[in-house]
Coordinates of C-alpha atoms in Angstrom, one line a residue:
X15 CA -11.7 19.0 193.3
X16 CA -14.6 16.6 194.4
X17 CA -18.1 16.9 193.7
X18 CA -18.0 17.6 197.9
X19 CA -15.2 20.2 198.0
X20 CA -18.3 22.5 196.5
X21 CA -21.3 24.2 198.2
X22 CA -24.7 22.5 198.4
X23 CA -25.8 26.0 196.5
X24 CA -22.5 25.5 193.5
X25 CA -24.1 21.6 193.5
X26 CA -27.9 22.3 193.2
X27 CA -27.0 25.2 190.2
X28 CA -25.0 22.2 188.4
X29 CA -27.3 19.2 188.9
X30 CA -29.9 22.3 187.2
X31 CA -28.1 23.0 184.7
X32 CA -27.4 19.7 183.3
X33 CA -31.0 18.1 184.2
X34 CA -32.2 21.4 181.9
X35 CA -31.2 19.5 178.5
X36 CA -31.1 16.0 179.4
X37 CA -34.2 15.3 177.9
X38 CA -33.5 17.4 174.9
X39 CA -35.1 20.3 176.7
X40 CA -33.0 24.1 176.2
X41 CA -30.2 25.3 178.3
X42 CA -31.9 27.0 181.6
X43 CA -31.8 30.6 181.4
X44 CA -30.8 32.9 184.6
X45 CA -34.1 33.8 185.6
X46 CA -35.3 30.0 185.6
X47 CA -32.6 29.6 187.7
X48 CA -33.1 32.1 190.0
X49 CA -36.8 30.8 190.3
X50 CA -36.0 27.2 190.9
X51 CA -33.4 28.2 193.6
X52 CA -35.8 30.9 194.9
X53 CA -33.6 33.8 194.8
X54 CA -33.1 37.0 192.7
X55 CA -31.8 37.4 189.1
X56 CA -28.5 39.2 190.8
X57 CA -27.9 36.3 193.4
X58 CA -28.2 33.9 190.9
X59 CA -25.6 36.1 188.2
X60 CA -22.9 36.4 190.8
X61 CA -23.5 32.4 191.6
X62 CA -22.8 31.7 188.1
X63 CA -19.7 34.3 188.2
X64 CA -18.0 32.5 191.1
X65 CA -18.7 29.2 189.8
X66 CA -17.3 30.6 185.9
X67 CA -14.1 31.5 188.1
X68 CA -14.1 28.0 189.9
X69 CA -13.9 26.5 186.2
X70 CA -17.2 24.8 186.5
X71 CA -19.5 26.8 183.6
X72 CA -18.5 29.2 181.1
X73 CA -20.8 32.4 181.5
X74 CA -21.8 35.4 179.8
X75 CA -24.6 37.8 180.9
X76 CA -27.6 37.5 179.7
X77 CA -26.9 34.1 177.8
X78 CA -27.6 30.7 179.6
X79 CA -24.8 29.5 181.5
X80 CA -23.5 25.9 180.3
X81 CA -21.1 23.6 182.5
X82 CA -17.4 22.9 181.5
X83 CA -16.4 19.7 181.9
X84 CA -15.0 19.8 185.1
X85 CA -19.1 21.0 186.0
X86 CA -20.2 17.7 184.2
X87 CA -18.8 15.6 185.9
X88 CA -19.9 17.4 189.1
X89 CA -23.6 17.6 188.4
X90 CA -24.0 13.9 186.8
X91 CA -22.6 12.8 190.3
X92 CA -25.0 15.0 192.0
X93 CA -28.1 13.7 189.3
X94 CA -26.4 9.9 190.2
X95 CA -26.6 10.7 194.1
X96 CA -30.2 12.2 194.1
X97 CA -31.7 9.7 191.9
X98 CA -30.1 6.6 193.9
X99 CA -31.4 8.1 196.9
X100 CA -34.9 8.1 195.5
X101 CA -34.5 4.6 194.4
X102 CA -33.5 3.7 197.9
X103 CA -36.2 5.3 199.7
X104 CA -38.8 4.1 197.4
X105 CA -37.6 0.1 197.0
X106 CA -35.6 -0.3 201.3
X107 CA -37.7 2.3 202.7
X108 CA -41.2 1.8 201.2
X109 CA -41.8 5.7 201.0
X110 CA -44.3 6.3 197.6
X111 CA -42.8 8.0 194.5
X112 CA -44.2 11.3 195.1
X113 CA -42.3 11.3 198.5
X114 CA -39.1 11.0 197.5
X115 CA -37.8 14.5 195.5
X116 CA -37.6 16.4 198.6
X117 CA -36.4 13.9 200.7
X118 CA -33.6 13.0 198.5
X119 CA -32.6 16.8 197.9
X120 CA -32.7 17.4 201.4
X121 CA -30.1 13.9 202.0
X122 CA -28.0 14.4 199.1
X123 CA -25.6 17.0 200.0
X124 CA -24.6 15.1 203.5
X125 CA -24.3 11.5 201.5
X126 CA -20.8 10.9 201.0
X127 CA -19.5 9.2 197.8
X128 CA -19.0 5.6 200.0
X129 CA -22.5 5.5 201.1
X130 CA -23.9 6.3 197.3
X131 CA -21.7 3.7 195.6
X132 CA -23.0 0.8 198.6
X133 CA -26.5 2.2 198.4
X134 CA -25.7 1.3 194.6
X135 CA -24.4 -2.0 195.3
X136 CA -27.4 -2.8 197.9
X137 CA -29.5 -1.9 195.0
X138 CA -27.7 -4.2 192.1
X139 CA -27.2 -1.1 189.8
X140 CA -30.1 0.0 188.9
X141 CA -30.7 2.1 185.0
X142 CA -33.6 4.4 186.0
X143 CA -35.4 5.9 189.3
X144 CA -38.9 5.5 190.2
X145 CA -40.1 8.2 188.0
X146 CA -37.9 6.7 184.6
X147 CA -35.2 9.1 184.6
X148 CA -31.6 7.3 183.7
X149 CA -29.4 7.0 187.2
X150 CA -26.1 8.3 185.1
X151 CA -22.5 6.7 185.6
X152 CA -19.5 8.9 186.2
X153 CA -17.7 10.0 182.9
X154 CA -20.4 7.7 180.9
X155 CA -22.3 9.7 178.4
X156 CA -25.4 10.4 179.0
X157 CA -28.6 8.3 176.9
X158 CA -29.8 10.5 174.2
X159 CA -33.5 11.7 174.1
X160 CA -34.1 9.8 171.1
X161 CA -37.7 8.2 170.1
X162 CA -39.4 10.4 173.4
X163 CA -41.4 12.9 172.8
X164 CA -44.1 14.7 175.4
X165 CA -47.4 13.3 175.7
X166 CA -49.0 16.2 175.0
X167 CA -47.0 15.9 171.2
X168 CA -48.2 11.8 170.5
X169 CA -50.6 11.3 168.2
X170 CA -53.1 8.4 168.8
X171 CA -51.6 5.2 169.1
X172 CA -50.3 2.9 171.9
X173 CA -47.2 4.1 173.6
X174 CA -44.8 3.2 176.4
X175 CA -44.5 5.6 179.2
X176 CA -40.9 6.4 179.6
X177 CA -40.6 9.2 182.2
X178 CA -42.6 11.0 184.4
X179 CA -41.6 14.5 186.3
X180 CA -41.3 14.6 189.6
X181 CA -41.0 18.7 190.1
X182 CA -44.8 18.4 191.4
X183 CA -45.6 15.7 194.1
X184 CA -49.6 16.1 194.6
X185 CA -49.2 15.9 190.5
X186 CA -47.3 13.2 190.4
X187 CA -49.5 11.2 192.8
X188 CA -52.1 11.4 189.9
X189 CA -50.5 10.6 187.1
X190 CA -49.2 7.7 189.3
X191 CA -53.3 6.7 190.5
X192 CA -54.4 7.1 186.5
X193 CA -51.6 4.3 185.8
X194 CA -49.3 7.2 184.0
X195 CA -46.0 5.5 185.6
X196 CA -42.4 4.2 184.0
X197 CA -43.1 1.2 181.8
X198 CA -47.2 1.5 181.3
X199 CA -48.3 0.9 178.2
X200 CA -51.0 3.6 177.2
X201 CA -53.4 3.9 174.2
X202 CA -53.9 7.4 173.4
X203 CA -56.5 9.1 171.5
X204 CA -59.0 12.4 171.3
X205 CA -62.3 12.9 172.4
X206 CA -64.0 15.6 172.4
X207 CA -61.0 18.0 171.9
X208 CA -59.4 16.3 174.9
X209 CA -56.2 14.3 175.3
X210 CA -57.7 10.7 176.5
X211 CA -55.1 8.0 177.7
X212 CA -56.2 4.7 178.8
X213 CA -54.4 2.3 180.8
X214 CA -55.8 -0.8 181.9
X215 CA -59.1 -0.5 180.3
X216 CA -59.7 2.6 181.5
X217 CA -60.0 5.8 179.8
X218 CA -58.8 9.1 181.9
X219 CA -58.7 12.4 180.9
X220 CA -55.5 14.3 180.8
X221 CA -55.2 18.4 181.0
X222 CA -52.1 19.8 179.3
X223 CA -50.5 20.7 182.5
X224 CA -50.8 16.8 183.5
X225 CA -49.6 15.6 180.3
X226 CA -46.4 17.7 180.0
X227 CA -44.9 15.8 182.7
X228 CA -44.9 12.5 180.9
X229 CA -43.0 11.5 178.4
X230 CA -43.3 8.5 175.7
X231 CA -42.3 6.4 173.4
X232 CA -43.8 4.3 170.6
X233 CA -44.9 1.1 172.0
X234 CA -42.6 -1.9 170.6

């Protein structure tokens, strides 16, 4: 069975299951489920059920569900798909990097597998999307989260940005004006209490909120 012999509902609940821990983050519980998708605890339960029965997670109430193998291999071609389309729309189509999430979410369930793998081609293989995040091969393990740690968590010192969320766009537009984007090289320090990053030359103030969408590395 092909990643598009499934619903756009069954590929959305993989791709957020596996995007859950790929940063070394926990397994996504039901109700984090049901509020990404915007449904109810129940509708999201008898998702998971159907998809337990289509071999594609292994689930038990009131535990997080966690894919099968058969699952992997459909959600890292869904993560593969949404992030080349990002890539695309950000390097061909010129759109900014906080325009692209919805954009691509809203294309990737229509793209076939021919047009990803030429978008691909077009693209000469990129590693990572616009916001950092690794564009995963097919039955290649996944990079582990090694050396990256939050922001929020780095203690003062010069660090390479290494990922930035895209879950919030007017957030991300931010972080992307203070110079918090893929491949920055920060200093980072305290003032005052406060979580100070300064790129460029310039210090900026980061809240907590801000800050937990970035993650870092230390600079080599």
């Amino acid at each position: 069975m092909g990643v598009d012999e499934i619903s756009p509902v069954a590929q959305d609940y993989l791709k957020a299951i596996w995007s859950a821990t790929e940063w070394g983050g926990p397994p996504i519980t039901t109700k984090a489920l049901a509020a990404r998708q915007g449904t109810t605890l129940a509708t999201v339960s008898e998702t998971l059920r159907r998809l337990a029965a289509q071999g594609l997670v292994d689930y038990e109430p009131y535990r997080p569900a966690r894919l099968t193998p058969a699952g992997e291999r459909h959600a890292v071609a869904m993560v593969r798909r949404h992030r080349l389309l990002e890539t695309f729309l950000v390097q061909v189509l010129g759109y900014a990097w906080d325009e692209v999430h919805d954009e691509a979410e809203r294309i990737e369930h229509a793209a076939s597998d021919r047009l990803i793998d030429r978008i691909d081609d077009h693209l000469g293989r990129p590693v990572v999307d616009p916001h950092g995040d690794p564009i995963p091969r097919v039955d290649v393990p996944r990079p582990a989260p090694s050396e990256v740690l939050g922001l929020p968590d780095a203690s003062p010192g010069v660090y390479e940005v290494v990922r930035v969320s895209d879950a919030e766009a007017s957030r991300l537009a931010w972080l992307g004006a203070a110079g918090l984007v893929p491949g920055a090289v920060v200093l980072v320090a305290v003032s005052d209490g406060s979580l100070v990053v300064e790129t460029a030359g310039e210090p900026v103030a980061v809240t907590a909120e801000d800050a937990a969408a970035v993650l870092v590395r230390r600079a080599r």
